PDB file of C-alpha atoms in Angstrom:
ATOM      1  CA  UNK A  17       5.019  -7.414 -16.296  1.00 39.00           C
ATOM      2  CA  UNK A  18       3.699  -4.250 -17.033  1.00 45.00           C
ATOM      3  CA  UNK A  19       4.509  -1.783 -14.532  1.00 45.00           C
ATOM      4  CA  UNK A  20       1.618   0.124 -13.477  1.00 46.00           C
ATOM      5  CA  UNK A  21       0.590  -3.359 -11.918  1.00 46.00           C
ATOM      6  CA  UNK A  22       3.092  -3.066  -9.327  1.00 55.00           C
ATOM      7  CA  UNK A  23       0.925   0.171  -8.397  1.00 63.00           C
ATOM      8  CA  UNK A  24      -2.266  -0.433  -5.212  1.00 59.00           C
ATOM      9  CA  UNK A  25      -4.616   0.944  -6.844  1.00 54.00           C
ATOM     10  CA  UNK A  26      -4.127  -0.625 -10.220  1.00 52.00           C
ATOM     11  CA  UNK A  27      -3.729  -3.780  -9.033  1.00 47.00           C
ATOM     12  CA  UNK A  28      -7.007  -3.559  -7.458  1.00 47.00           C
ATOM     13  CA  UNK A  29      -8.907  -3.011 -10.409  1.00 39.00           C
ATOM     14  CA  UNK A  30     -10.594  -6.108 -11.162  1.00 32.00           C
ATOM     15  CA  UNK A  31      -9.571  -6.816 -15.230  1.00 27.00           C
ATOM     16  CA  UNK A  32      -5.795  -6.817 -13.914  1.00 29.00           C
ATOM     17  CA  UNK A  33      -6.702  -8.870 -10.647  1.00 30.00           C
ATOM     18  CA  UNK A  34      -7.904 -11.738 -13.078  1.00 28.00           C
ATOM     19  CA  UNK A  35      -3.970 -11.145 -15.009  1.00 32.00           C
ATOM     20  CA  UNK A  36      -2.169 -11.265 -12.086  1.00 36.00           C
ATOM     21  CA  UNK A  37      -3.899 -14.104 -10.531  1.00 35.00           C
ATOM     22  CA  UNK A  38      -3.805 -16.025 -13.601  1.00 36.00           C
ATOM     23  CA  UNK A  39       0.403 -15.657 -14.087  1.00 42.00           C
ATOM     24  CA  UNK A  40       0.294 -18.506 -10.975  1.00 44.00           C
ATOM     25  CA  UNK A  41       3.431 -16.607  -9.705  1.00 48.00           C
ATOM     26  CA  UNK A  42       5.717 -18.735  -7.775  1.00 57.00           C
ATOM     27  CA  UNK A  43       6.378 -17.997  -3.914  1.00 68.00           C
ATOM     28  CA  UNK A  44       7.927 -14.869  -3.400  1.00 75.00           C
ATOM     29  CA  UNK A  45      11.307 -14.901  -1.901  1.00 83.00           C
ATOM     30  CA  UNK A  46      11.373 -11.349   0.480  1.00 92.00           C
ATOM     31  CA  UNK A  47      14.454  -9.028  -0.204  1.00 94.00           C
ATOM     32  CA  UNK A  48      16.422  -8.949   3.187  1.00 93.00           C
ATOM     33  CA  UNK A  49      16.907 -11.219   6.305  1.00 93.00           C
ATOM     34  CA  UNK A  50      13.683 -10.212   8.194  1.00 93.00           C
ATOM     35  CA  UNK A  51      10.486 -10.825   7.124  1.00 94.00           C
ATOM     36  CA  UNK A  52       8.187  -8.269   8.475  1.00 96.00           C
ATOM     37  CA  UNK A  53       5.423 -10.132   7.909  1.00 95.00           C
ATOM     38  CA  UNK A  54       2.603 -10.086   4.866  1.00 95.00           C
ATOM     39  CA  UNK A  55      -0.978  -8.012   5.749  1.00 96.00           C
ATOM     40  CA  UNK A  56      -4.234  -8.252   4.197  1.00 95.00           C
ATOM     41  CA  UNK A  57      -5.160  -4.794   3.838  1.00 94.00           C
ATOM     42  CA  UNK A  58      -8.216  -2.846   2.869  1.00 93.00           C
ATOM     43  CA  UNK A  59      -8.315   1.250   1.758  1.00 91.00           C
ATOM     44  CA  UNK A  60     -11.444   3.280   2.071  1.00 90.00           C
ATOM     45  CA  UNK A  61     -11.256   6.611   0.414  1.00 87.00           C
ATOM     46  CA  UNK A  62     -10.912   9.899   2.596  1.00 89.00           C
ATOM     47  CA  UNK A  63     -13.558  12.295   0.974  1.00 87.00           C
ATOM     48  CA  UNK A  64     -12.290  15.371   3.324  1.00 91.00           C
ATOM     49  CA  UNK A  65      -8.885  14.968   2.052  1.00 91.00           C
ATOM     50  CA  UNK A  66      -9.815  13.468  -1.674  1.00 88.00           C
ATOM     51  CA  UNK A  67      -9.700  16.375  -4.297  1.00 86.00           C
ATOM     52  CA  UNK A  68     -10.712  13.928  -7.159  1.00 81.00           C
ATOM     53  CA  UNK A  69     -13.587  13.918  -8.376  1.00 74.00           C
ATOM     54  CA  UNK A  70     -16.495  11.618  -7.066  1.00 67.00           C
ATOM     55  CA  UNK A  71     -17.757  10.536 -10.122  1.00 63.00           C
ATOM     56  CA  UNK A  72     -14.258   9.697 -10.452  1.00 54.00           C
ATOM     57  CA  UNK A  73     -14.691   8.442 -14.736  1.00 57.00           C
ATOM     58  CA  UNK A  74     -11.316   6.542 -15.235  1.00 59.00           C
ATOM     59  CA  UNK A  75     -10.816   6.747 -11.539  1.00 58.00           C
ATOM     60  CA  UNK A  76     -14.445   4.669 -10.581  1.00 51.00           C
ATOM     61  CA  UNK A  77     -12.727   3.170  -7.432  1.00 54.00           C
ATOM     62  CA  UNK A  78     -13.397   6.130  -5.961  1.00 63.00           C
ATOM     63  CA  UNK A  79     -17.290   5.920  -5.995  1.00 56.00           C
ATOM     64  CA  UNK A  80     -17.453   2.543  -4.491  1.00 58.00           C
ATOM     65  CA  UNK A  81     -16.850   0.733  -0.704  1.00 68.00           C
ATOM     66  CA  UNK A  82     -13.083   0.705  -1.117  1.00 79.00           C
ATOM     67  CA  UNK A  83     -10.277  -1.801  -2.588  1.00 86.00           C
ATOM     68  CA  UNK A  84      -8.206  -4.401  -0.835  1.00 89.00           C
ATOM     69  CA  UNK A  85      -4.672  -5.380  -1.878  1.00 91.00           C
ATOM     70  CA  UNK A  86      -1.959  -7.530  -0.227  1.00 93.00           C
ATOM     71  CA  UNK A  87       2.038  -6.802   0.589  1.00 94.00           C
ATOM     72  CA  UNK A  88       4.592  -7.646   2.970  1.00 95.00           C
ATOM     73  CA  UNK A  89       7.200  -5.476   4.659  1.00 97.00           C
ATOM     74  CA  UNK A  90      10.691  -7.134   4.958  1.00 97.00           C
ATOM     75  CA  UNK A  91      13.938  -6.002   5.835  1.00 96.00           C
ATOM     76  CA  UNK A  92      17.481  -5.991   6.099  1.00 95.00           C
ATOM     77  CA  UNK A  93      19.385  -6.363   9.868  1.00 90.00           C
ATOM     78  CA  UNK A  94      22.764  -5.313   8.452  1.00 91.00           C
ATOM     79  CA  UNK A  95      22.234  -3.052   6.340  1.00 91.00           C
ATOM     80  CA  UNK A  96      19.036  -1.158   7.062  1.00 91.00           C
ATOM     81  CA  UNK A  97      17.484  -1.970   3.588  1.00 95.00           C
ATOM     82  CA  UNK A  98      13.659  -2.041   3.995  1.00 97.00           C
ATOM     83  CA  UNK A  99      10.874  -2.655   0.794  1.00 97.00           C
ATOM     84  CA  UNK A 100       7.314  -3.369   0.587  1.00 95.00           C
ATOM     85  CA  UNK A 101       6.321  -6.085  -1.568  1.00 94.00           C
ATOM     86  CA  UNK A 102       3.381  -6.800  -3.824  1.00 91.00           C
ATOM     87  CA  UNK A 103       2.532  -8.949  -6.857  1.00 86.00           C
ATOM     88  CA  UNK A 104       6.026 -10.402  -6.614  1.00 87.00           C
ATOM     89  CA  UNK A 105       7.798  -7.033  -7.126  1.00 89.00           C
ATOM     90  CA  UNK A 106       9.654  -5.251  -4.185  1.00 92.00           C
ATOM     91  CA  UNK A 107      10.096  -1.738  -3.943  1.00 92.00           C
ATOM     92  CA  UNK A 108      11.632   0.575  -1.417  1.00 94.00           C
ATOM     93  CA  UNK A 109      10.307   1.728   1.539  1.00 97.00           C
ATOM     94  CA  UNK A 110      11.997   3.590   4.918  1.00 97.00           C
ATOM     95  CA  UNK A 111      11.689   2.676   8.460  1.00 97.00           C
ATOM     96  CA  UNK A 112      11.595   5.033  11.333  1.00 96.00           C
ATOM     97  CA  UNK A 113      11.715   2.413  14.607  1.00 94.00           C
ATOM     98  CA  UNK A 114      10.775   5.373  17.563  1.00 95.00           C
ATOM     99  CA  UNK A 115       7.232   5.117  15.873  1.00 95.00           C
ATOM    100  CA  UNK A 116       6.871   2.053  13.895  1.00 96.00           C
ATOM    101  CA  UNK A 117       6.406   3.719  10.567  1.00 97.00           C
ATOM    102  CA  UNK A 118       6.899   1.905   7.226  1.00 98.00           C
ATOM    103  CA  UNK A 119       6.636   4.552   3.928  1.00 97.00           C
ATOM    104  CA  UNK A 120       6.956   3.411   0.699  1.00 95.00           C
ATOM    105  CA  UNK A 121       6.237   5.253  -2.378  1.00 93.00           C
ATOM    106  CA  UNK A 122       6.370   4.472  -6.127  1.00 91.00           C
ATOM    107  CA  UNK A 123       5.492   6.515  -9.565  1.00 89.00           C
ATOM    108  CA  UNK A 124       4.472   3.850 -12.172  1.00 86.00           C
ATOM    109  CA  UNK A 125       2.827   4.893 -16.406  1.00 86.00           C
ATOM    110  CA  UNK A 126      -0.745   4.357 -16.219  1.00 80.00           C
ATOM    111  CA  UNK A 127      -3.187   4.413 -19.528  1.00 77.00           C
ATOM    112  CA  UNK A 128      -6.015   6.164 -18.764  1.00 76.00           C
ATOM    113  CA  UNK A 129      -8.627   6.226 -21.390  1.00 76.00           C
ATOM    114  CA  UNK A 130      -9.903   9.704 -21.019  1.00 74.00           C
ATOM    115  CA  UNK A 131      -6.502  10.909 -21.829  1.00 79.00           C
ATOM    116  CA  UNK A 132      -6.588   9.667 -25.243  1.00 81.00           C
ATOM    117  CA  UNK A 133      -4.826   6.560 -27.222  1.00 81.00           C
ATOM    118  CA  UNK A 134      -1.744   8.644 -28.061  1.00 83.00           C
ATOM    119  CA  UNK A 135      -1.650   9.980 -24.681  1.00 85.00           C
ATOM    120  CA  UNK A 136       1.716   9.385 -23.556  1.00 86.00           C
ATOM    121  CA  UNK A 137       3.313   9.864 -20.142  1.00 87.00           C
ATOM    122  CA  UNK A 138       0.798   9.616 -17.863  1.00 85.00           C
ATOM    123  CA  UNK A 139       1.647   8.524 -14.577  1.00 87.00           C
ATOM    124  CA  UNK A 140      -0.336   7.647 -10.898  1.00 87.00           C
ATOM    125  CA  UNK A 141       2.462   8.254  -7.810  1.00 90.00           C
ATOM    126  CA  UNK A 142       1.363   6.107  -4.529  1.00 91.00           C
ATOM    127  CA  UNK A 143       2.736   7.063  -0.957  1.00 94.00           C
ATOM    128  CA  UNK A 144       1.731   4.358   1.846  1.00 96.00           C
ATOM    129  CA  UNK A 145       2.403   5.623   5.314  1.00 97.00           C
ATOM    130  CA  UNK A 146       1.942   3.107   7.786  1.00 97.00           C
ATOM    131  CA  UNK A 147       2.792   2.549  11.732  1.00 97.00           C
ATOM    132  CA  UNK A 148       2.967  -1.875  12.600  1.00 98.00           C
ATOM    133  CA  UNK A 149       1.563  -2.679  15.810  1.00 97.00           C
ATOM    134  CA  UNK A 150       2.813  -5.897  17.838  1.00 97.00           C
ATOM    135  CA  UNK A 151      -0.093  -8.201  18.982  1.00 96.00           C
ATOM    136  CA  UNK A 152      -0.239  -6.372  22.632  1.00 97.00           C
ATOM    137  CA  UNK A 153      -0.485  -3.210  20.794  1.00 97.00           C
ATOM    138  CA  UNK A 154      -3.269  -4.025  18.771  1.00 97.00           C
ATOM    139  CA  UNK A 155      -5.210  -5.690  21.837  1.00 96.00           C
ATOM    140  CA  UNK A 156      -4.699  -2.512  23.276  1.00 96.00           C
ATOM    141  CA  UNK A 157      -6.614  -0.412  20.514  1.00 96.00           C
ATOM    142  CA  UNK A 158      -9.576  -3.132  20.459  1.00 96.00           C
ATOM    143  CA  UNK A 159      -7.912  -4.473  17.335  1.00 96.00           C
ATOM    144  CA  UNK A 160      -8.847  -1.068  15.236  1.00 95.00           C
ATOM    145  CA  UNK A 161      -7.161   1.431  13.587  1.00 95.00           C
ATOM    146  CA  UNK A 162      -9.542   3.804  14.177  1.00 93.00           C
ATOM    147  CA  UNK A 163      -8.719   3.785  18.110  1.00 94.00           C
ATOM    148  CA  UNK A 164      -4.966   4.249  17.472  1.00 92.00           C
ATOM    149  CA  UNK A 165      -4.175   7.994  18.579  1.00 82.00           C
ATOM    150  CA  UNK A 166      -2.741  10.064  16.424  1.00 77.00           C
ATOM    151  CA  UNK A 167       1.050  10.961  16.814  1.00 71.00           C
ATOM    152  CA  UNK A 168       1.204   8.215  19.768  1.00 85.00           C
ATOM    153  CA  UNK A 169       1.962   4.542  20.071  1.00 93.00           C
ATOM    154  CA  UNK A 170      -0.568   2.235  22.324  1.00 93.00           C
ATOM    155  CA  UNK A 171       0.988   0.554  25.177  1.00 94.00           C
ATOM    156  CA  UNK A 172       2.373  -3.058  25.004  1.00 95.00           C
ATOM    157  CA  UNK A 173       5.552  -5.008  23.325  1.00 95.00           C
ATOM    158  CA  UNK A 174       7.105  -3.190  20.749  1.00 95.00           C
ATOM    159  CA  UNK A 175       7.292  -5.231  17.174  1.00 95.00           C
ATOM    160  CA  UNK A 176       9.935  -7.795  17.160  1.00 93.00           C
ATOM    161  CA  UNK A 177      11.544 -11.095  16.387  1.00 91.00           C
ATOM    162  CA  UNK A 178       9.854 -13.561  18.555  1.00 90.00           C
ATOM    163  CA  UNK A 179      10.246 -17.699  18.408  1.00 86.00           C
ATOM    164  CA  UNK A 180       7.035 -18.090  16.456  1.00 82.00           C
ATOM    165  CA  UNK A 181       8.189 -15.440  14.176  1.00 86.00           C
ATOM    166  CA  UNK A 182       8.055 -11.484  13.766  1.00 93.00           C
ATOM    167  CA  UNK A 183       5.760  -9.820  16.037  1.00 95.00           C
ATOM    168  CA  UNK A 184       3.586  -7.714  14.088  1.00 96.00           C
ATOM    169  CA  UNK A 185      -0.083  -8.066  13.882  1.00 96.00           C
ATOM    170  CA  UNK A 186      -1.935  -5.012  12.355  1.00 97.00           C
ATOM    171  CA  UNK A 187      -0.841  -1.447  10.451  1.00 98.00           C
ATOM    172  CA  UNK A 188      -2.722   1.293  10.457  1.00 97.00           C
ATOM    173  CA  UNK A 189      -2.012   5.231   8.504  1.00 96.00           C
ATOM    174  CA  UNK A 190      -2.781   6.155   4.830  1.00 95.00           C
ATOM    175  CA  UNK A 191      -2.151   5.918   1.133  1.00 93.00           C
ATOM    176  CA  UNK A 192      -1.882   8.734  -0.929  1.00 93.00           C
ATOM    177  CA  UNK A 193      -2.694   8.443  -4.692  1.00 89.00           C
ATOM    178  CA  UNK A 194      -1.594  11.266  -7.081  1.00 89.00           C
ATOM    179  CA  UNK A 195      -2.763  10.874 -10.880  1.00 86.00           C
ATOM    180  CA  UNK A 196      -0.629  12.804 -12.937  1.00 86.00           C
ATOM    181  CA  UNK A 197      -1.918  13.941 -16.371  1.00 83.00           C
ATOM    182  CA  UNK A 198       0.106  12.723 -19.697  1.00 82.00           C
ATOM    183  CA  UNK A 199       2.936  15.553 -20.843  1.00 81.00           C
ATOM    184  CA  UNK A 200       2.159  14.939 -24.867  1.00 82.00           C
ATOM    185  CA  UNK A 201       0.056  16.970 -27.365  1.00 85.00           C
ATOM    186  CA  UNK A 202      -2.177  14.538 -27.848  1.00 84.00           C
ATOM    187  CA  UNK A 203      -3.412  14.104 -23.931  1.00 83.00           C
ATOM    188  CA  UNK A 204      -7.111  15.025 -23.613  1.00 81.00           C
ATOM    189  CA  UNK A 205      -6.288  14.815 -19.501  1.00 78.00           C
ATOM    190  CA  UNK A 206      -4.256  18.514 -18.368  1.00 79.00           C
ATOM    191  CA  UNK A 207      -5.115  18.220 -14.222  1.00 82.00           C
ATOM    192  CA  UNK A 208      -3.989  16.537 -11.458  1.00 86.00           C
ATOM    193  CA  UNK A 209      -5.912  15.222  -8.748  1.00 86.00           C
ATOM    194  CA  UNK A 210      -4.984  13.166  -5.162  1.00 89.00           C
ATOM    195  CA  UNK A 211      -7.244  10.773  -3.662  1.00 88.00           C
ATOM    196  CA  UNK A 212      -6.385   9.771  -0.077  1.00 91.00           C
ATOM    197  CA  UNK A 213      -7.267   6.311   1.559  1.00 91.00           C
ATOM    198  CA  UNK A 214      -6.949   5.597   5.384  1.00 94.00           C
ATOM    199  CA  UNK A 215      -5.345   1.688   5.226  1.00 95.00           C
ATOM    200  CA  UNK A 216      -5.797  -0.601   7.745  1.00 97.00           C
ATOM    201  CA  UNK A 217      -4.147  -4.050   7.269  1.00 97.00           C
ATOM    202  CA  UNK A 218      -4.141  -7.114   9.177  1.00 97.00           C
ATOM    203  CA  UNK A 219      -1.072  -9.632   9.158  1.00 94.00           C
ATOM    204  CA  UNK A 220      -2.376 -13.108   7.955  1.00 85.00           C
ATOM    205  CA  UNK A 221      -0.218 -16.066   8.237  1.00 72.00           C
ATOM    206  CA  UNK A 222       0.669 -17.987   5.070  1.00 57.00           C
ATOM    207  CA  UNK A 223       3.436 -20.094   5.353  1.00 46.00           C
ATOM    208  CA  UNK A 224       4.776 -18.330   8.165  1.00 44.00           C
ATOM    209  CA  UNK A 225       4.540 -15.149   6.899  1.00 56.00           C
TER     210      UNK A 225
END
């Protein structure tokens, strides 16, 4: 699988959302002993932090209402491992448990056509910042991110282990997307640009996840 797939914003785009879905990928097995849980999440660009452009040309997702992706946080009780998963590939992520917050972040090659066809060694860097909210929690903010208060937790159970399974029901916080232009002589593309997204994702339950 190539790997700028296993990037958010790539695998949004809808000619490699047909691939993916058509690989009929067998059910993930999550790295780790706890599964987080898996959240349906949707990114709307932040124009006041974006520098990209907004007529965006290889980077159209820009111009429109947003993307939505999937991925599930797991992790490891022993050793502290954590990842995020998505299309059936895990990558790393930290967790910082006084405020909830899941990071991962991931550099993958991307092929950008207005670099060129011997463009070589371009590259789009993601950085997902989230904070997980337990079901209390998210009652507590009217079940949007928008009312969660920046630098502070909402009151209610923090996220946990519960009999019916890991008690986390929404994440809220931001994913940055750097698009780094290709390093060879041949690359029509020379500048860099950052879009951010505010994420806010909502745990769905699929087989108990």
């Amino acid at each position: 699988m190539p790997a700028s797939r296993r990037c958010l914003l790539l695998i949004s785009l809808p000619v490699l959302a047909v691939a993916v879905a058509a690989a009929c990928v067998p059910e993930t097995v999550y790295p780790g002993d706890l599964t987080i849980g898996t959240f349906d999440f949707q990114a709307q660009a932040n124009w006041a932090l974006t520098d990209c452009k907004r007529d965006g040309g290889d980077f159209n997702r820009l111009v429109d209402g947003g993307f939505a992706f999937s991925g599930t946080f797991s992790r490891d009780s022993l050793d502290g491992g954590v990842w995020f998963t998505i299309d059936g590939f895990s990558r790393k992520a930290v967790f910082d448990a006084p405020t909830q917050r899941y990071v991962t972040t991931h550099r993958a090659g991307a092929q950008i056509p207005s670099c060129g066809e011997g463009c070589k060694g371009a590259e789009i860097e993601e950085s997902m910042s989230v904070v997980v909210l337990s079901d209390s929690q998210d009652r507590a903010i009217g079940s949007r991110c928008a009312n969660l208060t920046d630098g502070g937790l909402p009151d209610g159970s923090v996220p946990g282990p519960t009999l019916n399974g890991y008690d986390a029901e929404r994440a809220c916080g931001e994913l940055k997307v750097v698009f780094l232009p290709g390093k060879s002589v041949e690359c029509k593309c020379v500048t860099s640009c950052t879009a951010v997204y505010g994420v806010e994702g909502k745990r769905h339950f699929n087989g108990g996840k």
